[in-house]
Coordinates of C-alpha atoms and ligand atoms in Angstrom, one line a residue:
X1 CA 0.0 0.0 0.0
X2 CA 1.2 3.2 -1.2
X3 CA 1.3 6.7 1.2
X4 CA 1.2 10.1 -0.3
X5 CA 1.5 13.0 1.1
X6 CA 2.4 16.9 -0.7
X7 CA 5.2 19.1 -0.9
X8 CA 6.9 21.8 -3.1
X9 CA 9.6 21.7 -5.5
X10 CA 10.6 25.5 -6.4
X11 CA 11.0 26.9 -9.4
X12 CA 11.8 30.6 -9.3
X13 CA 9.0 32.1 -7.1
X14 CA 6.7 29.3 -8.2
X15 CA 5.8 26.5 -5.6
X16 CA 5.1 23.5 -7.6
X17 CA 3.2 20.8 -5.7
X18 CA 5.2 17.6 -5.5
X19 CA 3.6 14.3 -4.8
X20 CA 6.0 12.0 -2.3
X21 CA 5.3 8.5 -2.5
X22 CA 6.1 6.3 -0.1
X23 CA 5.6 2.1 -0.8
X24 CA 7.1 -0.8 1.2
X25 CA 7.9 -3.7 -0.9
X26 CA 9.5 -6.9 0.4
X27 CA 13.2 -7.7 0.2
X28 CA 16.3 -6.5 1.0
X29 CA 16.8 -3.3 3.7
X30 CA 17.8 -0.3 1.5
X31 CA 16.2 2.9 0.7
X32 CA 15.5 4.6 -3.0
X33 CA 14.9 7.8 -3.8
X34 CA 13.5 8.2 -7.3
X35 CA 12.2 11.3 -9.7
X36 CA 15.0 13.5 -10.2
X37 CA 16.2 14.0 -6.6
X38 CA 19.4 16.0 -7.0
X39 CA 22.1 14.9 -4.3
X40 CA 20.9 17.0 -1.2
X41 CA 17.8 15.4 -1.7
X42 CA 19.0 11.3 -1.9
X43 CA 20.8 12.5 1.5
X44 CA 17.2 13.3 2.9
X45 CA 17.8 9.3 3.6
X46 CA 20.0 10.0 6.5
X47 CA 18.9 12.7 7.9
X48 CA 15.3 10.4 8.0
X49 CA 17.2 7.2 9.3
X50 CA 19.1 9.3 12.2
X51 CA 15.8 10.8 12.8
X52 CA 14.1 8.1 13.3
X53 CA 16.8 6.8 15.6
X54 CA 16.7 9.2 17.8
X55 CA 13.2 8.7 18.4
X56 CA 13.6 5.4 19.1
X57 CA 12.1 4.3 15.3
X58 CA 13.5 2.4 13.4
X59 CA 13.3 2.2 9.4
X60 CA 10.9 -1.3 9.0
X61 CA 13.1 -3.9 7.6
X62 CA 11.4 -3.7 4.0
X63 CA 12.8 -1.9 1.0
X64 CA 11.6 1.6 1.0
X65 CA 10.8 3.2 -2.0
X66 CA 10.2 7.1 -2.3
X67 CA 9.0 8.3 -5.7
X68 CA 8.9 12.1 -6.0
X69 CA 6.4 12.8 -9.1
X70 CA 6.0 14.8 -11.2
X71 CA 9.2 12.7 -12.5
X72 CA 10.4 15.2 -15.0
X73 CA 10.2 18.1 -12.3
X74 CA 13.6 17.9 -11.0
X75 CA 14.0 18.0 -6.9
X76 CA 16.5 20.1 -5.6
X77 CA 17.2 21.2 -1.4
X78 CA 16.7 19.5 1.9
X79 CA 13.2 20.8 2.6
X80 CA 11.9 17.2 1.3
X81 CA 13.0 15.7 4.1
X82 CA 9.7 16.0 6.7
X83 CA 7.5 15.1 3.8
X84 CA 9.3 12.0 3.0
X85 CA 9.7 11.3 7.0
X86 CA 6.2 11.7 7.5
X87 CA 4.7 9.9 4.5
X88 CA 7.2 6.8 5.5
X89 CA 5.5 7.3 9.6
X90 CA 2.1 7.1 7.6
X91 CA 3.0 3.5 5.9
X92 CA 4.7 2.1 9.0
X93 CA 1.4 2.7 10.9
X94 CA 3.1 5.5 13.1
X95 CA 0.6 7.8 12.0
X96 CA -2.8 7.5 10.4
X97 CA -2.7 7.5 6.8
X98 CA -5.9 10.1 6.6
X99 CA -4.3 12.5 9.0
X100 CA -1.9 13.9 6.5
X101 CA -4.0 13.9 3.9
X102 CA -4.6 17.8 2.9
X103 CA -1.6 18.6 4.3
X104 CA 1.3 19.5 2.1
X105 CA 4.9 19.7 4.1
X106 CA 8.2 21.4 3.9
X107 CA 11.2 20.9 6.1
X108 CA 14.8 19.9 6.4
X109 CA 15.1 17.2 9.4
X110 CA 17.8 17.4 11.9
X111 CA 19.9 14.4 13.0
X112 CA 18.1 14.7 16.4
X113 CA 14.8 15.0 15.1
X114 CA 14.4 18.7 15.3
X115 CA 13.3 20.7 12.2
X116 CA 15.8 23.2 10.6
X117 CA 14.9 26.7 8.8
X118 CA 14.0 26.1 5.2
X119 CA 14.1 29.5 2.5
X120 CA 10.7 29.7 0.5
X121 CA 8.2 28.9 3.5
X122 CA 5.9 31.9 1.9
X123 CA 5.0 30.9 -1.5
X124 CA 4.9 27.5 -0.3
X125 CA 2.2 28.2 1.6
X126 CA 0.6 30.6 -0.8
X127 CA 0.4 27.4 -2.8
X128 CA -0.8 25.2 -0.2
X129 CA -3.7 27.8 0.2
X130 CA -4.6 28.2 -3.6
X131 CA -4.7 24.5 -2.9
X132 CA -6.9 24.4 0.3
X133 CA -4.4 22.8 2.1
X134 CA -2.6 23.8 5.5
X135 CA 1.3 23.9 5.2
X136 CA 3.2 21.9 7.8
X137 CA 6.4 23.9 8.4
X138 CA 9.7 23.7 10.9
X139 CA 8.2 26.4 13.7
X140 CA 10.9 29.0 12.7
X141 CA 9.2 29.6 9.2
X142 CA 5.9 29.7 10.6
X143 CA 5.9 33.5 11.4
X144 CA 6.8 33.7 7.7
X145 CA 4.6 31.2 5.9
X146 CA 1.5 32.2 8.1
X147 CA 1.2 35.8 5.7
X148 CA -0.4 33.8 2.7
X149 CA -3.1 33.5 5.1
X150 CA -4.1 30.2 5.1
X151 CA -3.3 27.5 7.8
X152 CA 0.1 27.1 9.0
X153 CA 0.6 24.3 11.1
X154 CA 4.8 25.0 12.4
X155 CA 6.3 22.4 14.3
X156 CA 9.6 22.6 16.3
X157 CA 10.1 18.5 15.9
X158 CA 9.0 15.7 14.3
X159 CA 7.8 13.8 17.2
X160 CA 5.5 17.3 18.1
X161 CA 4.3 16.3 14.3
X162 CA 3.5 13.0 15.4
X163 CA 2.0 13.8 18.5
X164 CA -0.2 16.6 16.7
X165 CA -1.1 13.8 14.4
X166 CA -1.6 11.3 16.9
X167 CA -4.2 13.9 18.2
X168 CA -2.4 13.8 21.3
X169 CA -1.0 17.2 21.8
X170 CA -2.1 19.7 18.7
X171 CA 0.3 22.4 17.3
X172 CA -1.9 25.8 17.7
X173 CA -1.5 27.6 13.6
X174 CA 0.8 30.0 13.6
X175 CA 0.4 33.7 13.3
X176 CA 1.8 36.3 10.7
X177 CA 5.7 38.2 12.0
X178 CA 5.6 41.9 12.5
X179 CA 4.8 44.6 9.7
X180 CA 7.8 47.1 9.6
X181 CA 5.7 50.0 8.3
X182 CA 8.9 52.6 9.2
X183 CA 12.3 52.0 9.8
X184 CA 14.9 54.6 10.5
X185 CA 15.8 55.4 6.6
X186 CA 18.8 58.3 6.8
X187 CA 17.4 61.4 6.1
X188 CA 18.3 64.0 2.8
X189 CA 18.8 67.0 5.6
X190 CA 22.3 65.1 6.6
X191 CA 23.8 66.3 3.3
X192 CA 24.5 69.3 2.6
X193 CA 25.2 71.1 -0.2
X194 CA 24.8 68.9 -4.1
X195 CA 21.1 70.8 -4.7
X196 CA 21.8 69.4 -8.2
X197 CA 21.9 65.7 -7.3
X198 CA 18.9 66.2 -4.6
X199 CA 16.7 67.4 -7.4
X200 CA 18.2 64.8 -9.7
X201 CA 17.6 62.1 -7.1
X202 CA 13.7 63.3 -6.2
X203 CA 13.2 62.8 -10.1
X204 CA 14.5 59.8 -10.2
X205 CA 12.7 59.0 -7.6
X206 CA 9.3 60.3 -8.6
X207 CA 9.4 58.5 -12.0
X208 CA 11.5 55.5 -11.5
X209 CA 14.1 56.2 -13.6
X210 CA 17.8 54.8 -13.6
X211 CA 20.7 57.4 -12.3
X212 CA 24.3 57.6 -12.3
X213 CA 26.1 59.9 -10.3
X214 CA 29.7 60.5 -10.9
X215 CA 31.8 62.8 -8.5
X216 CA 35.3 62.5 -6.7
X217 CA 35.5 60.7 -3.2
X218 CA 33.7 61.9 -0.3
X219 CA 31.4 64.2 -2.4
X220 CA 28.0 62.3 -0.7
X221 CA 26.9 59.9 -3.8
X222 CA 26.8 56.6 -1.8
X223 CA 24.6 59.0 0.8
X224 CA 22.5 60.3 -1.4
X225 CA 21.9 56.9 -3.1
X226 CA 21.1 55.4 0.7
X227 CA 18.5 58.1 1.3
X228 CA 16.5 57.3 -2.0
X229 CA 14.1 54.7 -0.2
X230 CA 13.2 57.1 1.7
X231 CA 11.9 58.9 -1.2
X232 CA 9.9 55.8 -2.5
X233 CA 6.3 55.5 -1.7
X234 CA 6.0 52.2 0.6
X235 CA 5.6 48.6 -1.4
X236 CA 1.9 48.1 -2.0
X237 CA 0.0 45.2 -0.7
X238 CA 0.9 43.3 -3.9
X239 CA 4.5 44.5 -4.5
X240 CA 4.8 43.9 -0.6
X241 CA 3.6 40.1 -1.5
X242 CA 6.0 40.0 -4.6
X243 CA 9.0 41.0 -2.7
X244 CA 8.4 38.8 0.4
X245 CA 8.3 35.6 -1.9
X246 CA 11.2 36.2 -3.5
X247 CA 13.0 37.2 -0.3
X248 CA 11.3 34.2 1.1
X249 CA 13.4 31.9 -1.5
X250 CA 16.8 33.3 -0.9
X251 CA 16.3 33.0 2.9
X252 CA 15.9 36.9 3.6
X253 CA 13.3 36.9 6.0
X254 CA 14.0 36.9 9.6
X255 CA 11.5 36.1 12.0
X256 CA 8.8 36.1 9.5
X257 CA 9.2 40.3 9.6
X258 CA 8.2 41.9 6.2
X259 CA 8.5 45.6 5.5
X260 CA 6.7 47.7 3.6
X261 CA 10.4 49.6 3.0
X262 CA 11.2 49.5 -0.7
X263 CA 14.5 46.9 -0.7
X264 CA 18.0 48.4 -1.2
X265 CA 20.3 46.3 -2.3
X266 CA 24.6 47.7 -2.9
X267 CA 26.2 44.9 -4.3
X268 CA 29.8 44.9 -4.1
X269 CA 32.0 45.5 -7.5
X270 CA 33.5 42.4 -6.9
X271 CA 29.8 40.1 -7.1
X272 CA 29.5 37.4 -9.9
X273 CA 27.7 37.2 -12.4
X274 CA 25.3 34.3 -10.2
X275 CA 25.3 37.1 -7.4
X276 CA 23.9 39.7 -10.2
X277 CA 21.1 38.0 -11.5
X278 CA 20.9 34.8 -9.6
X279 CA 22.2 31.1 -10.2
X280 CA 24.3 28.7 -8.3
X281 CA 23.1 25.2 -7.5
X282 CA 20.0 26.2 -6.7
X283 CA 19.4 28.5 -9.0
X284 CA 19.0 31.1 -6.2
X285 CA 17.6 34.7 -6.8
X286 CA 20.7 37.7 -7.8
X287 CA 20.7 41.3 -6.0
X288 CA 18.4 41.9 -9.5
X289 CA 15.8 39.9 -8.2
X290 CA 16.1 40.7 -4.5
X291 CA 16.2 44.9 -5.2
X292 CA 12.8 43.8 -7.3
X293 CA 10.0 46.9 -6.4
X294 CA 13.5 48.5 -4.8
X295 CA 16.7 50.1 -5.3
X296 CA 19.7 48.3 -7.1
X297 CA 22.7 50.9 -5.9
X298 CA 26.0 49.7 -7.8
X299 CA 28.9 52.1 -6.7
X300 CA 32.4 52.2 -8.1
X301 CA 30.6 51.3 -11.4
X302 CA 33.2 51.2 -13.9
X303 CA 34.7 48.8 -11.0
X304 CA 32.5 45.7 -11.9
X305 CA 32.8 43.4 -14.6
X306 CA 31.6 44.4 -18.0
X307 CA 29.9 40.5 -18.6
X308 CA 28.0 41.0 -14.8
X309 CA 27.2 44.6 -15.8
X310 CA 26.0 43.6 -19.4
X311 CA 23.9 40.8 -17.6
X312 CA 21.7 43.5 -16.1
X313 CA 20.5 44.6 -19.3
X314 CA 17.8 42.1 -19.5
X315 CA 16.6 42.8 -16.4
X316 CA 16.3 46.5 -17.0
X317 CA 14.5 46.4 -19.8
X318 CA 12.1 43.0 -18.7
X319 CA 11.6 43.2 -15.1
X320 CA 12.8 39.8 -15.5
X321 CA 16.2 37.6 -14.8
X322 CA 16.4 34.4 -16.4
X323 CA 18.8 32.0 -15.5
X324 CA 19.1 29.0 -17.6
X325 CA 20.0 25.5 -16.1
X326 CA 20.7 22.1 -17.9
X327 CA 17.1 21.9 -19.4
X328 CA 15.2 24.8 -18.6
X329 CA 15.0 28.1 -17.2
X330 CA 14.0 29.8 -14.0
X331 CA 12.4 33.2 -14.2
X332 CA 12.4 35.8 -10.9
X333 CA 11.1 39.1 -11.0
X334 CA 13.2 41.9 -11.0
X335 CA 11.8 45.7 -11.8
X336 CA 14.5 47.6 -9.6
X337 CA 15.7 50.8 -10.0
X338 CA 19.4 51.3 -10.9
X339 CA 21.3 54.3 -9.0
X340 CA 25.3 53.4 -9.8
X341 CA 27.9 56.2 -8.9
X342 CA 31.5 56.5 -10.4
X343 CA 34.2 58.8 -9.8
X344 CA 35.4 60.5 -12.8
X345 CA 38.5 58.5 -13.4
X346 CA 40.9 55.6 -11.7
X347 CA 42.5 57.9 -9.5
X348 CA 39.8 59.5 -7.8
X349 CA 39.2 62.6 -10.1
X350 CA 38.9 65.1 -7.7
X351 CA 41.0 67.8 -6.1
X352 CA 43.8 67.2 -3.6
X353 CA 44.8 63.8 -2.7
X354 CA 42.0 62.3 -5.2
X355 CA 43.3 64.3 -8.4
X356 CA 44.1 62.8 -11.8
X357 CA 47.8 62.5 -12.5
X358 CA 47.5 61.0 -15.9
X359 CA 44.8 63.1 -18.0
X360 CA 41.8 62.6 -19.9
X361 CA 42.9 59.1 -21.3
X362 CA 43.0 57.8 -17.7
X363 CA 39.0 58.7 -17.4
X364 CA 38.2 57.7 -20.8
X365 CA 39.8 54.5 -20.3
X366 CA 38.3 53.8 -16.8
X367 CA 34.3 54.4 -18.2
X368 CA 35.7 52.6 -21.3
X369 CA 34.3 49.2 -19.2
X370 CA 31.3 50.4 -20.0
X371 CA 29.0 48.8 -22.4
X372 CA 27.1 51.8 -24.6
X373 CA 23.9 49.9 -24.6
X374 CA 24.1 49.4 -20.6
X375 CA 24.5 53.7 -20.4
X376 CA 21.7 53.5 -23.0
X377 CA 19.5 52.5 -20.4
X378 CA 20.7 55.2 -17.7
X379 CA 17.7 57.9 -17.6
X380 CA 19.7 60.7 -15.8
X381 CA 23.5 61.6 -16.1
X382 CA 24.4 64.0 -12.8
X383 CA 27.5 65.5 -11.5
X384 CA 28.4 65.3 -7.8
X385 CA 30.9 68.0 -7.2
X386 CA 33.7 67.8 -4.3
X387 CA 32.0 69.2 -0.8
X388 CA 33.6 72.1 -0.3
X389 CA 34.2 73.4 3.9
X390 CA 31.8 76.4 2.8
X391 CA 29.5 73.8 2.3
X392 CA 29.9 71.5 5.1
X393 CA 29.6 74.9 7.2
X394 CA 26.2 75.8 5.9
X395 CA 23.1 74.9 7.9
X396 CA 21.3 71.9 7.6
X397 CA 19.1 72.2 4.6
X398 CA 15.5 73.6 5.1
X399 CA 14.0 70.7 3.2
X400 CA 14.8 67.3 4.1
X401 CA 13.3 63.6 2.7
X402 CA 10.1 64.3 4.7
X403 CA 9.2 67.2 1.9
X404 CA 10.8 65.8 -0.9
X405 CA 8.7 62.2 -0.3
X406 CA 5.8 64.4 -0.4
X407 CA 6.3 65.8 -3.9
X408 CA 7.3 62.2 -4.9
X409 CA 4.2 60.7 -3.6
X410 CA 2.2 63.7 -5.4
X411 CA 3.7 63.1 -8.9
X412 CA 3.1 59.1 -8.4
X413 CA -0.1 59.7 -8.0
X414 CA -0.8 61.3 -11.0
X415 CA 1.0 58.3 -13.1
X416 CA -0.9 55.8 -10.8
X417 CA -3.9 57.6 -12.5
X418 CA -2.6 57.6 -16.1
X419 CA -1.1 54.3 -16.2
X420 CA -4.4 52.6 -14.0
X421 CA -5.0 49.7 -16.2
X422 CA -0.8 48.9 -17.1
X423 CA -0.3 45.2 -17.6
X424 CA 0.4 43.6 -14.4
X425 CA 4.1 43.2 -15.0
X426 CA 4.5 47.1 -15.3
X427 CA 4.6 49.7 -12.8
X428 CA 2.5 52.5 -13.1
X429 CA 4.9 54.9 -13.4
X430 CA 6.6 56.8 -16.3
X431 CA 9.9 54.7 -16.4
X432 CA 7.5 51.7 -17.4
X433 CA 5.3 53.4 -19.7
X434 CA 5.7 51.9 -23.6
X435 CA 6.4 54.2 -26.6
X436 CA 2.8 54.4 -27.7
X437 CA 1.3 54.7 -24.2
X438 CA 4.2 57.2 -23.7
X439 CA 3.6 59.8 -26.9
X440 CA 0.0 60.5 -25.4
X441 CA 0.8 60.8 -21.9
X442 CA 3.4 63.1 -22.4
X443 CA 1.2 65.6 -24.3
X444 CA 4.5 67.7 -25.8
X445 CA 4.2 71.0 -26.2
X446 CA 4.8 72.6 -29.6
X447 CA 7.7 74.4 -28.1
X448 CA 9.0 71.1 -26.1
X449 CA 8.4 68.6 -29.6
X450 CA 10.8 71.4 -31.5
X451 CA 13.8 70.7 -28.7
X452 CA 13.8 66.9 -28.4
X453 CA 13.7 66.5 -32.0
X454 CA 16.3 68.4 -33.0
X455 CA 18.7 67.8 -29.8
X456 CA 17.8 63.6 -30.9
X457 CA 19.0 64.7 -34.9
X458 CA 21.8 66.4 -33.7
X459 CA 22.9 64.1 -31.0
X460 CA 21.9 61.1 -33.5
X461 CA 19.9 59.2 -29.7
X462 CA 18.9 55.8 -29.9
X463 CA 15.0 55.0 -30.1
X464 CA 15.3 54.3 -26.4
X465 CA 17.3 57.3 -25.5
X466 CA 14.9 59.5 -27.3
X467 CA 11.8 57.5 -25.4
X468 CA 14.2 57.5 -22.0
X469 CA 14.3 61.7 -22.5
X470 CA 10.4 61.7 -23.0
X471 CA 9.6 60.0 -19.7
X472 CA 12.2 61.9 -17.7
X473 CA 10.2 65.1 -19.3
X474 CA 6.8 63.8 -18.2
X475 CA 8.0 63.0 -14.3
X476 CA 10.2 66.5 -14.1
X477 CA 6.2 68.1 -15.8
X478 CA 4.7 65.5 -13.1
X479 CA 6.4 67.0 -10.2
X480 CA 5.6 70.3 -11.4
X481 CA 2.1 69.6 -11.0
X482 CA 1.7 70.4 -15.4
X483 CA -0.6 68.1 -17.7
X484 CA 1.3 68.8 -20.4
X485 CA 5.2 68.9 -20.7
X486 CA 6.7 72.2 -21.6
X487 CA 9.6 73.0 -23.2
X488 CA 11.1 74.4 -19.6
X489 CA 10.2 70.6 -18.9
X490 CA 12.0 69.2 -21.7
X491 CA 15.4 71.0 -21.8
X492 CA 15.6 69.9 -18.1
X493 CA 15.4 66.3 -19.1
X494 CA 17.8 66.6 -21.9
X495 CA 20.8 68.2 -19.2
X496 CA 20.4 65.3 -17.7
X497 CA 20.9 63.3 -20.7
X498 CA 24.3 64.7 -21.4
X499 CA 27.8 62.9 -19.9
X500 CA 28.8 65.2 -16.8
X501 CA 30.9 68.2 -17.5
X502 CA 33.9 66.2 -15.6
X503 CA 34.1 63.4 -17.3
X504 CA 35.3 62.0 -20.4
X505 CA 32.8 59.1 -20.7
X506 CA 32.1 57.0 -24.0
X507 CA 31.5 58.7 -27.0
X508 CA 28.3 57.0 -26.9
X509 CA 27.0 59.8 -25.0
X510 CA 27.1 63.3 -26.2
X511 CA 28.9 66.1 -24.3
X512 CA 26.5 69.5 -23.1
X513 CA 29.2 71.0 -26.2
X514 CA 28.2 69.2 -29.1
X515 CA 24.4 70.4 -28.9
X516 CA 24.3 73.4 -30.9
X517 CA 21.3 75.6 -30.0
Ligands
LIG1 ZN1 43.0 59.6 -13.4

């Protein structure tokens, strides 16, 4: 007689309901695992066996065999290890075979018995709900899995699972972790001084749009870049849901605390290219996936490798970072915003200590890294000049992130309203907004049309760049509180377009000079 009871195998964010199978056949004493267990899970076997041991159970004397079907799904982790424990308990008679019937299991066994932390307890039980079944879960997840809202059921041990389904001692369901609604994000009144890359960063922020900051050392870009989610309206109850379950697979949450904080993620320049956009064994989510609804802050930029930085591209123009394994591919969602920040050249490129000793080839080679088509996709070019003491002995700033939030939150709500009824894989905001969509929300002024054309002619842009100057347009008219976009509107976006005046970057992007007006 066969057992069965459910679990999950995960692909991407997707739980995929496996179907463990548990027979006792005569003959010899072994154990098989079979439907594509990878190696982690044909070592479930002895975490199960020392399990059992140490609750004074033995494995019966029959060969076991586990099948794990779908077949061609393949099985990859340790969380199979409680489902397969618990369907073999059901076909020794430990436990009775209708008790764990519409329940579906994840966990990763102990040697004593105890159940260990598993990553991706939340859209398991998100499918275990859309399945109308309660998720059985080691107790440290439970906080986590109990926000799909269904039944959790979180055990600290396997014999407080047996007990529970015994009916001797039942497990109470577990309740959703804390809601972080604020946590201490650093505030825009620390710097002082760069009004140009404030206003640059509160456009960014208002539309979504990609920035890169380039300055010397110690002129406040990785501070401004840390105060932008502060700036971001808080993760809706969707994105909130989006982000959790793909935190929830690379083992982010802690304690089962979400927060509605929009992620920040700062990769270092060394990270791989699996870091970037996920991979590995497990084909685990990349800082592109886990800054998804959030900020992806890359600093030293011409630092990191050309192939990781090129990898991005995808992303940034998809929302989505495939990775592809032996026979197939896993998809996670990844619609960050990209703030990266540079210093002019190798040297530092700034005054003092940090200035250039070898001349304009040193910055030209050092942004040389640099794919065109990856600054292609950069919305807003800004200039972070050295802090000077004058400024570090003005006053603090009037204006802090407090008011600028409150502009952003104004201008999103205007694209909230234009963009209502985007498909569900774009945001409603201008950096999403596709070239047709785009042409009638931006409602150009004669004056405005006149400027991007002829600075696009001149400056021969890209489709993209052209579109990329449009949307800027539209959030800088947004924040101004204008239904249509001016031409004051538009020759702001296209400054922003232009490389910095200190740097010598690619000739793939024009210099303020070479647009003649
Ligand atoms: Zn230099």
């Amino acid at each position: 007689m066969i057992s069965r009871i459910t679990t999950f195998a995960f692909e991407g964010v997707e739980a995929r309901p496996v179907d463990v199978q548990v027979q006792l056949s005569g003959g010899s004493n072994n154990f098989a695992i079979v439907g594509l267990p990878d190696k982690s899970v044909r070592e479930s076997q002895d975490r199960v066996r020392a399990a059992f041991q140490s609750l004074g159970l033995s494995l019966p004397p029959d060969r076991v065999i586990v099948n794990l079907a779908p077949a061609d799904l393949p099985k990859e982790g340790s969380h199979y290890d409680l489902a397969i424990a618990l369907a073999i308990l059901a076909a020794i008679g430990a436990l009775p075979r209708d008790s764990i019937e519409g329940v579906a299991v994840i966990g990763e066994l102990a040697l004593d018995g105890g159940l260990a932390d598993t990553a991706g307890a939340l859209p398991a039980a998100m499918a275990a709900e859309a399945m109308e079944m309660a998720l059985v879960c080691p107790a440290s997840c439970g906080a986590e899995a109990a926000w799909s809202g269904g039944t959790v059921l979180a055990a600290p041990s396997l014999i407080a699972l047996i007990n529970h389904f015994n009916g001797t001692r039942h497990i109470m369901p577990a309740k959703p972790g804390p809601l972080l609604d604020g946590v201490a994000v650093p505030d825009l009144r620390d710097v002082k001084g760069q009004e140009g890359a404030k206003r640059a960063l509160e456009i960014a922020a208002a539309g979504g749009h990609n920035l890169l900051m380039i300055g010397p050392p110690g002129s406040g870009k990785s501070m401004l870049a840390q105060r932008l989610p502060g700036l971001l309206p808080p993760l809706s109850a969707r994105e909130l849901l989006e982000v959790s379950q793909v935190h929830s697979i690379a083992g982010l949450l802690q304690r089962g605390q979400l927060s509605r904080i929009r992620p920040f993620r700062a990769p270092h320049h060394s990270a791989s290219m699996a870091a970037m956009v996920g991979g590995g064994v497990k084909a685990k989510p990349g800082e592109a996936s886990m800054a998804h609804h959030g900020v992806l802050f890359l600093d030293e930029l011409p630092e990191f490798s050309a192939q990781v930085l090129d990898s991005l591209r995808t992303p940034l123009e998809n929302g989505e970072a495939v990775i592809s394994r032996a026979n197939r591919h896993v998809k996670y969602p990844s619609r960050f915003q990209l703030v990266a920040a540079a210093n002019p050249c190798k040297c530092g490129g700034g005054p003092g200590a940090f200035a250039c000793r070898k001349g304009p080839a040193c910055q030209a080679n050092y942004f040389s890294r640099i794919s065109g088509p990856f600054l292609d996709r950069i919305d807003l070019f800004v200039d972070a000049a050295p802090v000077t003491a004058a400024d570090l002995s003005l006053p603090p700033p009037v204006e802090g992130t407090a008011e600028a939030a409150a502009r952003v939150a104004a201008a999103r709500e205007v694209q909230a309203k234009r963009y209502g009824d985007a498909p569900h894989n774009r945001r409603p905001i201008n950096a999403d907004a596709l070239g047709a969509d785009l042409e009638d929300a931006c409602r150009l002024e004669s004056g405005a049309r006149a400027l991007v054309v002829k600075a696009a002619e001149q400056l021969a842009l890209s489709a993209r760049a052209y579109h990329r100057i449009l949307k800027v347009a539209r959030t800088i008219a947004d924040l101004d509180g204008a239904t249509s976009v001016a031409r004051v509107h538009a020759a702001e976006a296209l400054t922003y377009r232009f490389r910095p005046a200190q740097s010598a970057m690619p000739a793939s992007l024009p210099s303020r000079s070479s647009l003649t007006t």
